[in-house]
CSV table of C-alpha atoms and ligand atoms in Angstrom, one decimal:
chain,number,residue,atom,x,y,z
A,15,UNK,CA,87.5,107.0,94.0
A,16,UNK,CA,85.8,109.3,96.5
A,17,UNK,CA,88.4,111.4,98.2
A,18,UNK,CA,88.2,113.4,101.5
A,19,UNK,CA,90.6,116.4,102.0
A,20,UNK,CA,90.8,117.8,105.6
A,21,UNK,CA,92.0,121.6,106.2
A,22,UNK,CA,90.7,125.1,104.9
A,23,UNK,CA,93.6,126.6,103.1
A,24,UNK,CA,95.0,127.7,100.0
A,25,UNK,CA,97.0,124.3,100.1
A,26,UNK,CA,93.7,122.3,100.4
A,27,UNK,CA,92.5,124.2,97.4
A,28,UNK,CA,95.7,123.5,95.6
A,29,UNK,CA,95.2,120.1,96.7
A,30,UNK,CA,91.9,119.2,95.0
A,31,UNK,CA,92.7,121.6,91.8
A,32,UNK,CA,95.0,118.4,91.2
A,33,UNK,CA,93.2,115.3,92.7
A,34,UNK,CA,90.6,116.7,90.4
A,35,UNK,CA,92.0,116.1,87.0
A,36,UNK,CA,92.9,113.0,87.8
A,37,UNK,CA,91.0,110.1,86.0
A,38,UNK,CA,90.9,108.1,89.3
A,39,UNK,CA,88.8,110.6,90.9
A,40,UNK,CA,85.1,110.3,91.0
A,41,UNK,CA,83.8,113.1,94.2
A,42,UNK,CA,85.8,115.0,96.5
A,43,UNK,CA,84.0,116.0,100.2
A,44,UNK,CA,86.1,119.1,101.8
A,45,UNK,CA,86.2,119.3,105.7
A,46,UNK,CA,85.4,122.4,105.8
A,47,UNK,CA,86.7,123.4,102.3
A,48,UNK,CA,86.0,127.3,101.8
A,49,UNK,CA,84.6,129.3,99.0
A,50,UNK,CA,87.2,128.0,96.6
A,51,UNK,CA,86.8,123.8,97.2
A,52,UNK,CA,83.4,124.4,96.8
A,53,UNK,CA,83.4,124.9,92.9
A,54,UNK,CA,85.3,121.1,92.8
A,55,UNK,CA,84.2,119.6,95.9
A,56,UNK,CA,81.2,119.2,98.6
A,57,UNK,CA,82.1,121.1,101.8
A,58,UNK,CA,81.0,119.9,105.0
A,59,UNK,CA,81.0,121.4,107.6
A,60,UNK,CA,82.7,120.1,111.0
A,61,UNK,CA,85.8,120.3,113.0
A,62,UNK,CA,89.4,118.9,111.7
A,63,UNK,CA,89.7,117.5,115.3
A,64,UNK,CA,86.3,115.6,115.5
A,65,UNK,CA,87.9,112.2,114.7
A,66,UNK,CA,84.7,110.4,115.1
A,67,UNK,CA,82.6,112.9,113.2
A,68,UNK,CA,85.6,111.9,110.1
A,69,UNK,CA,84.9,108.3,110.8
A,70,UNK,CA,81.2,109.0,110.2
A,71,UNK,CA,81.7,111.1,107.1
A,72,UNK,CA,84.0,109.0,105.8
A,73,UNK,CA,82.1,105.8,106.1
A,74,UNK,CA,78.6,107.9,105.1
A,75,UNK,CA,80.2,109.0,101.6
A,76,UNK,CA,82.3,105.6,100.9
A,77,UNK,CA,85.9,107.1,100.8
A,78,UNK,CA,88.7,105.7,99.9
A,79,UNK,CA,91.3,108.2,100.0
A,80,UNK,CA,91.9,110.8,102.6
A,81,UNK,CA,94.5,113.8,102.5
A,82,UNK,CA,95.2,115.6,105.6
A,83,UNK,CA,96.2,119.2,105.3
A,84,UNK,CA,97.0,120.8,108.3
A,85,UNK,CA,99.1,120.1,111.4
A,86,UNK,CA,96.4,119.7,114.3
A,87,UNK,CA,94.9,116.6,113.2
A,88,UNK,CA,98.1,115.1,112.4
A,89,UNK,CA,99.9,115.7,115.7
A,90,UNK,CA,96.9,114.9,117.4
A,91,UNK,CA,96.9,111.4,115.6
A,92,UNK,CA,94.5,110.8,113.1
A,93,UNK,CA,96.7,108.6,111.1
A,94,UNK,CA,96.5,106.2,114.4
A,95,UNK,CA,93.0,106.8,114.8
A,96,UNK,CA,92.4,105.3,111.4
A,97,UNK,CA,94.9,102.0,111.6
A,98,UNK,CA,93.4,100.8,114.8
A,99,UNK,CA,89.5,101.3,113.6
A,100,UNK,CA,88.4,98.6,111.8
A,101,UNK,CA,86.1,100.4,109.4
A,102,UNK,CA,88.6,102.7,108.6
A,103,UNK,CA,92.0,100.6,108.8
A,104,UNK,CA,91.7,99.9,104.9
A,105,UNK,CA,91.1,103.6,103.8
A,106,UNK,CA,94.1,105.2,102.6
A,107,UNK,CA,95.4,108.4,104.7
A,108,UNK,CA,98.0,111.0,103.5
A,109,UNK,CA,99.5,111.7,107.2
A,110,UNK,CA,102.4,110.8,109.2
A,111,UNK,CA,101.7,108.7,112.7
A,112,UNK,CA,101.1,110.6,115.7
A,113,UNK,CA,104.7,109.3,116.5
A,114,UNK,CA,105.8,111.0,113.2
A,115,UNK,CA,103.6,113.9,114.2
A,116,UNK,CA,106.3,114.9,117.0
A,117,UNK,CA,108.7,116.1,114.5
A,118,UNK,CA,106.8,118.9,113.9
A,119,UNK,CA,104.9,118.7,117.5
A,120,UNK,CA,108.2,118.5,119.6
A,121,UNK,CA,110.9,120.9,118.3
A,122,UNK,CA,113.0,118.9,121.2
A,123,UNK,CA,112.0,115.7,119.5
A,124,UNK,CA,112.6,116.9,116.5
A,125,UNK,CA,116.5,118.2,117.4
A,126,UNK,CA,117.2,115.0,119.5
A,127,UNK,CA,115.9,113.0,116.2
A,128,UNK,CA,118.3,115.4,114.1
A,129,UNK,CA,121.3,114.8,116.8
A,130,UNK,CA,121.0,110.8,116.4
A,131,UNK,CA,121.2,111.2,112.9
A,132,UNK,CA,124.0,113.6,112.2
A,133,UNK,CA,121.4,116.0,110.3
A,134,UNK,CA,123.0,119.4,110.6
A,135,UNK,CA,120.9,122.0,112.4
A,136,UNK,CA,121.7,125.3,114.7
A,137,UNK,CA,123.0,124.2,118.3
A,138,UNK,CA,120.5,124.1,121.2
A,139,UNK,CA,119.5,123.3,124.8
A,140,UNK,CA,116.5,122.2,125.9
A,141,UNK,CA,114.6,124.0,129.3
A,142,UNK,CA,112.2,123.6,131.2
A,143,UNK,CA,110.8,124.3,134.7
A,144,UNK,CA,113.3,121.7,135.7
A,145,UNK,CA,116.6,123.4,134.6
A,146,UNK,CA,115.6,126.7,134.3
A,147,UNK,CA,118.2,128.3,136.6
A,148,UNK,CA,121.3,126.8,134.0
A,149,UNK,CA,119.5,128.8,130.9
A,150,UNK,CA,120.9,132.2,131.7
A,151,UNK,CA,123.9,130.4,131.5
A,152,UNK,CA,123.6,128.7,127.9
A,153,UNK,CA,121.9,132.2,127.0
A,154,UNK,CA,125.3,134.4,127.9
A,155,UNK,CA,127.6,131.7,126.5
A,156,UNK,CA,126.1,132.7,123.1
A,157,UNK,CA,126.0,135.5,120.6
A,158,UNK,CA,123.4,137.4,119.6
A,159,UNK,CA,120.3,137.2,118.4
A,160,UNK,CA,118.7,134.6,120.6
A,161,UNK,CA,116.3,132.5,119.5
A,162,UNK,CA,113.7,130.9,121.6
A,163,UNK,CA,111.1,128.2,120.3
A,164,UNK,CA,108.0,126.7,122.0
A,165,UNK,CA,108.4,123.0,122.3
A,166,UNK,CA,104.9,122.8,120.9
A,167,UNK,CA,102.7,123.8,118.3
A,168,UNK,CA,101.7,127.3,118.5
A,169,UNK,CA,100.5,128.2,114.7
A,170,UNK,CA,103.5,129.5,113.9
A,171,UNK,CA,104.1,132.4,116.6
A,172,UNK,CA,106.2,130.0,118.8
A,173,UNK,CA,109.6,131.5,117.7
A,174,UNK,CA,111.1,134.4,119.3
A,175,UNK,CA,114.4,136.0,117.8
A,176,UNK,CA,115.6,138.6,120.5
A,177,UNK,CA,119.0,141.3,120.0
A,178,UNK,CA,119.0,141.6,123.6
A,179,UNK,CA,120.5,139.3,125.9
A,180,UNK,CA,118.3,140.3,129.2
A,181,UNK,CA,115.2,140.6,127.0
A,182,UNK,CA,116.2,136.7,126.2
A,183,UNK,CA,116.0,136.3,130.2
A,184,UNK,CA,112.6,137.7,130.9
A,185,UNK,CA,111.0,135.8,127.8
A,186,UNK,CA,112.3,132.5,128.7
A,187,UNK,CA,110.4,132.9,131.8
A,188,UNK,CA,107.4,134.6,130.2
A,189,UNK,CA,107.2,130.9,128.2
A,190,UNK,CA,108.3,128.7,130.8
A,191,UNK,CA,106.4,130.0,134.1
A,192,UNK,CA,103.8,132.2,132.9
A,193,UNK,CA,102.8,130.1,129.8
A,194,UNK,CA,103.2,132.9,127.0
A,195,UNK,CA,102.1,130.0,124.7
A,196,UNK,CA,99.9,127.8,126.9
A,197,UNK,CA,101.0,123.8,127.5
A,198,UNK,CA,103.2,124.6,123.9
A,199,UNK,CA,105.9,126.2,125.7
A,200,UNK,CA,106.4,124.4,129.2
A,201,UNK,CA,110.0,123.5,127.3
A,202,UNK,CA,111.6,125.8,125.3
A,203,UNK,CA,114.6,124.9,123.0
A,204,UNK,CA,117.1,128.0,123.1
A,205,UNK,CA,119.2,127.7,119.6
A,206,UNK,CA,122.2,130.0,118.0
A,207,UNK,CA,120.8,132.1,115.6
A,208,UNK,CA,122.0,131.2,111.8
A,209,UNK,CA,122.1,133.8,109.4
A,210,UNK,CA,121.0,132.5,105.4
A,211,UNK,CA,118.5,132.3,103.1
A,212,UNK,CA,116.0,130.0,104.1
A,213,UNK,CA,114.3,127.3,100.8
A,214,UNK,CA,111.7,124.5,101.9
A,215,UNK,CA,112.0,121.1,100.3
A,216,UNK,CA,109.2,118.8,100.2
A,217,UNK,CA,109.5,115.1,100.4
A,218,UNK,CA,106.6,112.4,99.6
A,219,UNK,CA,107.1,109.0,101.5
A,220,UNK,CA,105.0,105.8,102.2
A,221,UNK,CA,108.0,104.8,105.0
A,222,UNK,CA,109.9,103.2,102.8
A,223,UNK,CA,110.5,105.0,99.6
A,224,UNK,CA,110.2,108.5,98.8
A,225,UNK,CA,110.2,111.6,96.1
A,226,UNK,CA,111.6,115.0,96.5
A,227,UNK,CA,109.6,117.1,94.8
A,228,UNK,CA,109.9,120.6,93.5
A,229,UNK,CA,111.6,123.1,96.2
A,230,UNK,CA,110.2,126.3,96.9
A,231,UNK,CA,110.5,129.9,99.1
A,232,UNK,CA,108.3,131.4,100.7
A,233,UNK,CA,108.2,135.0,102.3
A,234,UNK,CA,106.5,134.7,106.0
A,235,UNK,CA,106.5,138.4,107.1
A,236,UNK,CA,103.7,140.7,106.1
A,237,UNK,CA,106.2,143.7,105.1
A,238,UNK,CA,108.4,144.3,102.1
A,239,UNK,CA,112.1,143.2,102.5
A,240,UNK,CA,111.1,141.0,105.3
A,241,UNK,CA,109.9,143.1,107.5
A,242,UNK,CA,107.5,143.2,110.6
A,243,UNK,CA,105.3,140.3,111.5
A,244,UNK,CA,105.3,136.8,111.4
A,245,UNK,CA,102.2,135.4,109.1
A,246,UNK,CA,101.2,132.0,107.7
A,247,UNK,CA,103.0,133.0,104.3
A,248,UNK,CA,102.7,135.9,101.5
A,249,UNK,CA,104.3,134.3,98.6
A,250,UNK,CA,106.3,131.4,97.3
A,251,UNK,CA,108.1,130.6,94.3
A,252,UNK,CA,109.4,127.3,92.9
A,253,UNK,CA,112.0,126.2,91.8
A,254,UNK,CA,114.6,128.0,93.7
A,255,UNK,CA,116.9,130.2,91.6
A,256,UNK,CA,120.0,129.5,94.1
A,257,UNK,CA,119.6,125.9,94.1
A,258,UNK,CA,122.2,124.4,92.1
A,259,UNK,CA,123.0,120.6,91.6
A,260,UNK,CA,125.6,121.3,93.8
A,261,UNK,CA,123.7,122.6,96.6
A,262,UNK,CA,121.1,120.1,96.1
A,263,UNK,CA,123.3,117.2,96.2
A,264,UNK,CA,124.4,118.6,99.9
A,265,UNK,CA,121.1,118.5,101.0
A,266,UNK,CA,120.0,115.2,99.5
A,267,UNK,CA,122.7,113.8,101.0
A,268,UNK,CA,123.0,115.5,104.5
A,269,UNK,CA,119.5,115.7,105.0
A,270,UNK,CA,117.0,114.3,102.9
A,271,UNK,CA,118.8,110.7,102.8
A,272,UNK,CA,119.3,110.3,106.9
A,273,UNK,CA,116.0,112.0,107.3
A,274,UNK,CA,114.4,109.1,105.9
A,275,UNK,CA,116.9,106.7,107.1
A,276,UNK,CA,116.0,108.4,110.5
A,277,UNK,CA,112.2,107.3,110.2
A,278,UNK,CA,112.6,104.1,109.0
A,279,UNK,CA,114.7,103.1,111.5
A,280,UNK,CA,113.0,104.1,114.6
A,281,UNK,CA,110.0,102.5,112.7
A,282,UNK,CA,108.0,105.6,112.2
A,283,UNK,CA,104.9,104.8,110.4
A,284,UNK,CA,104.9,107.5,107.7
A,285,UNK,CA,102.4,108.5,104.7
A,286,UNK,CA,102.6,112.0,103.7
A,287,UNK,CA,105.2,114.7,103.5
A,288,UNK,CA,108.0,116.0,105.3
A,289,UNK,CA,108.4,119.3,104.6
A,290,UNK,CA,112.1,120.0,105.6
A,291,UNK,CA,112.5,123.7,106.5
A,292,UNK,CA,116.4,124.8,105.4
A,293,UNK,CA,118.4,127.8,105.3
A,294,UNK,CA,121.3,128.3,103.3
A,295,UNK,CA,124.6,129.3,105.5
A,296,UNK,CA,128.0,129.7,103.7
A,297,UNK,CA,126.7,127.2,100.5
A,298,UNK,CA,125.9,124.2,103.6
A,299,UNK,CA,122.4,123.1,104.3
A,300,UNK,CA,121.2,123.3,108.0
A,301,UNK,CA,117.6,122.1,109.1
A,302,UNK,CA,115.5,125.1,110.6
A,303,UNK,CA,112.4,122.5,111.2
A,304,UNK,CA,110.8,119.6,110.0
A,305,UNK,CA,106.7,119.7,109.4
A,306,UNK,CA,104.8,116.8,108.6
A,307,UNK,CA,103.1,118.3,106.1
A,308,UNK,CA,102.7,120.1,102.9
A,309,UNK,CA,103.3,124.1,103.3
A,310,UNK,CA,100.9,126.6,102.3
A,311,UNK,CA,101.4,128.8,100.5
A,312,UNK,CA,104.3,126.5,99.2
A,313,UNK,CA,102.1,123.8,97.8
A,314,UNK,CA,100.0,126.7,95.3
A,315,UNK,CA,103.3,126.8,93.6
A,316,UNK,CA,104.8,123.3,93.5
A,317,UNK,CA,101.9,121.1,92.8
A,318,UNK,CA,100.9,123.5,89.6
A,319,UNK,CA,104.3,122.3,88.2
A,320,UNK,CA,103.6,118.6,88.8
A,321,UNK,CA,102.3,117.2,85.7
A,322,UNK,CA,102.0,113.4,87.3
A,323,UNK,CA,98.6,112.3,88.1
A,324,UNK,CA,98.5,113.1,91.8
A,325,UNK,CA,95.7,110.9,92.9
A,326,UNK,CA,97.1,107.8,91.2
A,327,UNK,CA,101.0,109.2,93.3
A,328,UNK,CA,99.0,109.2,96.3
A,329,UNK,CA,97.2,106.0,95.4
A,330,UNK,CA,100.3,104.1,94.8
A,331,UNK,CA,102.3,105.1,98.7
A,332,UNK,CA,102.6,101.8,100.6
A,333,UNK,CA,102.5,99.7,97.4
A,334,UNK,CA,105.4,98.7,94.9
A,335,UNK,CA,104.1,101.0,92.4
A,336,UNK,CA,104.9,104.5,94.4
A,337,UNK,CA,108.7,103.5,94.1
A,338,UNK,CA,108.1,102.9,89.9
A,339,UNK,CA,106.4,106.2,89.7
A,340,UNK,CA,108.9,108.8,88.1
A,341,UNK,CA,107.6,112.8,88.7
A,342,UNK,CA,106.8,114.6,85.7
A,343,UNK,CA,108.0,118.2,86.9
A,344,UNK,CA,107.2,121.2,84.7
A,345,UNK,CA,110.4,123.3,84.1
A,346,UNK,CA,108.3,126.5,84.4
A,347,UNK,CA,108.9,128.6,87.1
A,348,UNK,CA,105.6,129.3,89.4
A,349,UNK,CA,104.6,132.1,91.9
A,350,UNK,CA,102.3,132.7,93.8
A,351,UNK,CA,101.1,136.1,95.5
A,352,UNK,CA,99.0,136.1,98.7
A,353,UNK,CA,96.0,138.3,99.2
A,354,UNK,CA,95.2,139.2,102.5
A,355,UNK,CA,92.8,140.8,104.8
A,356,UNK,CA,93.8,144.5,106.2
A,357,UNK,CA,95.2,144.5,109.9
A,358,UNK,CA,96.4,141.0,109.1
A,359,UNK,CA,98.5,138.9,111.0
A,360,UNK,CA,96.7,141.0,113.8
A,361,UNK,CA,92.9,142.0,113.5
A,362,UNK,CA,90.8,142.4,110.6
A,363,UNK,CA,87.3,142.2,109.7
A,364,UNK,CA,85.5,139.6,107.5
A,365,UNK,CA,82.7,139.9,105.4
A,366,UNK,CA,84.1,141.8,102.6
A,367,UNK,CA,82.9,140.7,98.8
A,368,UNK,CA,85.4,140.1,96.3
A,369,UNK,CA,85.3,141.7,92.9
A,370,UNK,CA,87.4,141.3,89.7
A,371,UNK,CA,87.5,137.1,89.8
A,372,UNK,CA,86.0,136.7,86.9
A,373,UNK,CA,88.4,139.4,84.8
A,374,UNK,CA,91.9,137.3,85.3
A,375,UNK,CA,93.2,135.2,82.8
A,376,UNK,CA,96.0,132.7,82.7
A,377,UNK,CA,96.3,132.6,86.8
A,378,UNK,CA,95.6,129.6,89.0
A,379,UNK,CA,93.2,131.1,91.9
A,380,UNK,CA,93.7,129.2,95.2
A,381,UNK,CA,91.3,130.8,97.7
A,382,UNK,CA,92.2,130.7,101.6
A,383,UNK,CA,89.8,132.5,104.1
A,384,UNK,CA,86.9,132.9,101.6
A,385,UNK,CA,83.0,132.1,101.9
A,386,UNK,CA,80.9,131.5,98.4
A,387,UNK,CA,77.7,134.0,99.2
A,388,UNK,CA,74.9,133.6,96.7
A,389,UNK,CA,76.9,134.2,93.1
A,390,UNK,CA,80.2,136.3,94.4
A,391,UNK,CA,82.7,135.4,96.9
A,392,UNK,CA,83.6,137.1,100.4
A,393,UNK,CA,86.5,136.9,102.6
A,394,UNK,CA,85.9,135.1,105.6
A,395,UNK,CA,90.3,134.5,106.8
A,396,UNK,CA,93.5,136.1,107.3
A,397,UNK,CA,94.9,135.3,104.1
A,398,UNK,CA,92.2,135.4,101.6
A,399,UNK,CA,93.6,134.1,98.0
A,400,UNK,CA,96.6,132.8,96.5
A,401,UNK,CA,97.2,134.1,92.9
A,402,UNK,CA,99.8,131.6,91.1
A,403,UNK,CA,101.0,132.4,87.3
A,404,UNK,CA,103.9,130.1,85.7
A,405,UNK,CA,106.5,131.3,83.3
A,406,UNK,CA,109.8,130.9,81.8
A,407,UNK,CA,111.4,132.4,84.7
A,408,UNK,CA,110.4,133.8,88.4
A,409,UNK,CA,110.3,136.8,86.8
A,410,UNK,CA,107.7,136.7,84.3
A,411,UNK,CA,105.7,134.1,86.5
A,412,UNK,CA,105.1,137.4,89.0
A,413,UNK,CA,104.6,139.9,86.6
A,414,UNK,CA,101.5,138.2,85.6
A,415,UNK,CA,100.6,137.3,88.8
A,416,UNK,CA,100.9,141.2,90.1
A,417,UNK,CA,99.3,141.9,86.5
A,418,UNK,CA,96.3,140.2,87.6
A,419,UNK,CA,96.3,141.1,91.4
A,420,UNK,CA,95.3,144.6,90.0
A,421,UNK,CA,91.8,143.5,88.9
A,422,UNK,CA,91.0,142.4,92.1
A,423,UNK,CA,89.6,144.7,95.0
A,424,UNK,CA,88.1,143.8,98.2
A,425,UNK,CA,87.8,146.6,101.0
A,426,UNK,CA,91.2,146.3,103.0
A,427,UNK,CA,93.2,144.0,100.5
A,428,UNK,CA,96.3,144.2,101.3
A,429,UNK,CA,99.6,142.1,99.8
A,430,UNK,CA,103.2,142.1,99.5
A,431,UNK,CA,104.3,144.0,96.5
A,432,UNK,CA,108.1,142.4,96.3
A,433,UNK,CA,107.3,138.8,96.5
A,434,UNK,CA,111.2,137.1,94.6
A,435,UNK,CA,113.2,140.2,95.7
A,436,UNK,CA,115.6,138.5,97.3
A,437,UNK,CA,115.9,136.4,93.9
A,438,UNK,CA,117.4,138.9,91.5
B,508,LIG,P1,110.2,127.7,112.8
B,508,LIG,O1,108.8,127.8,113.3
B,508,LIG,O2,111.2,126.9,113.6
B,508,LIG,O3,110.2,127.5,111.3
B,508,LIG,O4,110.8,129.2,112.9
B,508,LIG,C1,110.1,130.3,112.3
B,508,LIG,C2,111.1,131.1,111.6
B,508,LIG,O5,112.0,131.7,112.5
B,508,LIG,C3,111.9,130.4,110.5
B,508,LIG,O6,111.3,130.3,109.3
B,508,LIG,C4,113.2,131.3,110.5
B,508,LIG,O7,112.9,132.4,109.7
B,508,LIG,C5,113.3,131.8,111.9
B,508,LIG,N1,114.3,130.9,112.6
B,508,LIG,C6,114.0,129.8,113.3
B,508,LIG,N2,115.1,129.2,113.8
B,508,LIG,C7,116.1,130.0,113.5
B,508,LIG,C8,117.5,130.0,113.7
B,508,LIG,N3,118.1,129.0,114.4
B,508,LIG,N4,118.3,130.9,113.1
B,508,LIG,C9,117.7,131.9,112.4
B,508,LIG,N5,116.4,132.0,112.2
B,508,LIG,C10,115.6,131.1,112.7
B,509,LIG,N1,104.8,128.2,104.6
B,509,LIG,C1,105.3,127.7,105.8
B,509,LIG,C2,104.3,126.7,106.4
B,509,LIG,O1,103.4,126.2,105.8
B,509,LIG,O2,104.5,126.4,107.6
């Protein structure tokens, strides 16, 4: 088979390591790839929005499998775009509907959707232009922190958590009237603040049947303890040390089952993941967000402990065979350490060439923002490589990743030294 895989990321690198070993698999394009897909797969270049440019690269190269990584493309409805084509309405895609797309598009959709189906999740109101004079109500009939959220997508900056009750006031307006994140935050869902640790779970469903797979945490500020800035993710491990069967039976049962039950019945038309963002409050599960995706950097540490053949998993959704399939899931731990560019989440420059790659041993490297320039690699993103290691335990599984990190140099490099901290 000839498989396309849309996005740019560590995850899309992740992605195709996999797809790769697989039997099934004969070529694998990359739109756009970076420096990393490039060793596995052809990278072309385009735009993840360009539906029609996909239809003509997909046709061109005789896909028959297509994986969508990131968000955009999803929300914007690619899935769609392929069922109602007629060249394309035959080609497998790994995406959720633009229907689906809403649960991660629409945080209101997404807690109305949770409401109907008694999916616990922090208490909220909805605002807009519209009712905007009843927020400072709602906001001084809570406690501290308040937490704001953009409706929309807004790469992951949408979510303000505020100590200050009239600084809540003034940013409410800042989203609703003057657009702080564009058309993304003409509503703004206003929720109680819950205090936890926070776990992502990850389930694979054609619709009707599904697998969890492997849960994981990752660590989305750049500074150690959890500190400073929001970024895209600077670690993950999986499994999750505090997830017990107990804890997990909770969450299969008050989340993951109605989740599903959810989609089905409002006839969703789902092929991918949901990727069920929870945090742990007083041992009960609570839903942060859904995604209709895989995370990144979460997927550089669960699909390394997959041992199923991925492409023949993704082959089978949609037919009886995906509900035979049982996963194969390593029982080594995995984490992953995330490179990144100095000044990132802010500024920072590209360009720089990467040294030390060919010195590591017994690492998976999953490159993010990097360009392949002549022999050598340079970084050309935010977050430039994911380093994942396995071993018996989290512990080991980052002491060779950090073992490792310290053979690679580029001008700037900059990661979090404390990745599992929370863990011990
Ligand atoms: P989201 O984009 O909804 O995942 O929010 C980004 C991050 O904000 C989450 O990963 C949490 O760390 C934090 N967050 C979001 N909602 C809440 C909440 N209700 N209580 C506490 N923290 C939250
Ligand atoms: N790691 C969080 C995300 O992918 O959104």
């Amino acid at each position: 088979m000839n498989i396309l895989v849309i996005g740019s990321g560590g995850r899309e690198h992740a992605i195709i390591t996999s797809i790769s070993k697989s039997d099934k698999c004969s070529k694998i394009y990359a739109l756009p790839g970076n420096g990393g897909t490039e060793l596995l797969a052809e990278n072309i270049q385009g735009d993840v929005n360009d539906f029609q440019f996909i239809k003509k690269i997909t046709l061109e190269h005789k896909i028959s499998l297509v994986f969508v990584g990131p968000e955009d493309p999803i929300v914007n409805g690619i899935y769609d775009f392929f069922k109602s084509n007629i060249e394309l309405k035959d080609i497998k895609i790994i995406a959720p509907s633009k229907q689906a797309g809403l649960l991660e598009g629409s945080k209101d959709f997404a807690k109305d959707f949770m409401e109907k189906y008694n999916i616990p999740t922090a208490k909220h109101k909805t605002f807009s232009i519209d009712n905007i004079n009843q927020a400072d109500n709602f906001l001084e009939s809570m406690n501290p922190p308040y937490v704001l959220k953009a409706d929309g997508l807004a790469a992951g900056k949408g979510v303000l958590i505020l100590k200050d009750l009239n600084e809540a006031k003034s940013e409410l307006r800042n989203m609703i009237l003057d657009r702080k994140f564009g058309n993304s935050s003409t509503k703004v869902v206003i929720e109680e603040f819950l205090d936890g640790i926070e776990l992502s779970c990850f389930v694979l469903t054609d619709g009707k049947n599904y697998k969890v797979l492997p849960f994981a945490k990752d660590y989305k500020k750049i500074g150690e303890g959890d500190k400073g800035l929001n970024t895209g993710g600077m670690g993950a491990v999986s499994p999750v040390p505090f997830l017990d069967n107990k804890f997990l039976s909770k969450i299969q049962n008050k989340i993951i089952k109605p989740t599903i039950e959810g989609i089905v019945k409002e006839n969703m038309k789902y092929n991918g993941f949901v990727f069920i963002g929870l945090i742990k409050v007083n041992d009960e599960p609570y839903v942060i967000e859904y995604n209709v995706r895989m995370g990144d950097p979460e997927t550089e540490v669960v699909f390394p402990r997959l041992k199923n053949d991925l492409l023949e998993l993704f082959d089978s959704m949609g037919t009886s065979k995906f509900k035979d399939i049982k996963l194969n899931i390593s029982d080594n731990h995995a984490a992953t350490i995330i490179l990144v560019s100095g000044g990132y989440p802010e500024s920072y420059e590209k360009g720089k060439i990467i040294e030390g790659l060919n010195d590591l041993s017994e690492v998976s490297v999953f490159h993010a923002g990097t360009k392949k320039k002549s022999d050598s690699f340079i970084t050309s993103g935010g977050r430039v490589l994911a380093i994942t290691s396995m071993g018996n335990n989290f512990k080991s599984a980052l002491k060779n990743s950090y073992k490792q990190i310290n053979k690679i140099k580029f001008d700037g490099m900059n990661y979090r030294k404390d990745i599992g901290f929370d863990l011990l």
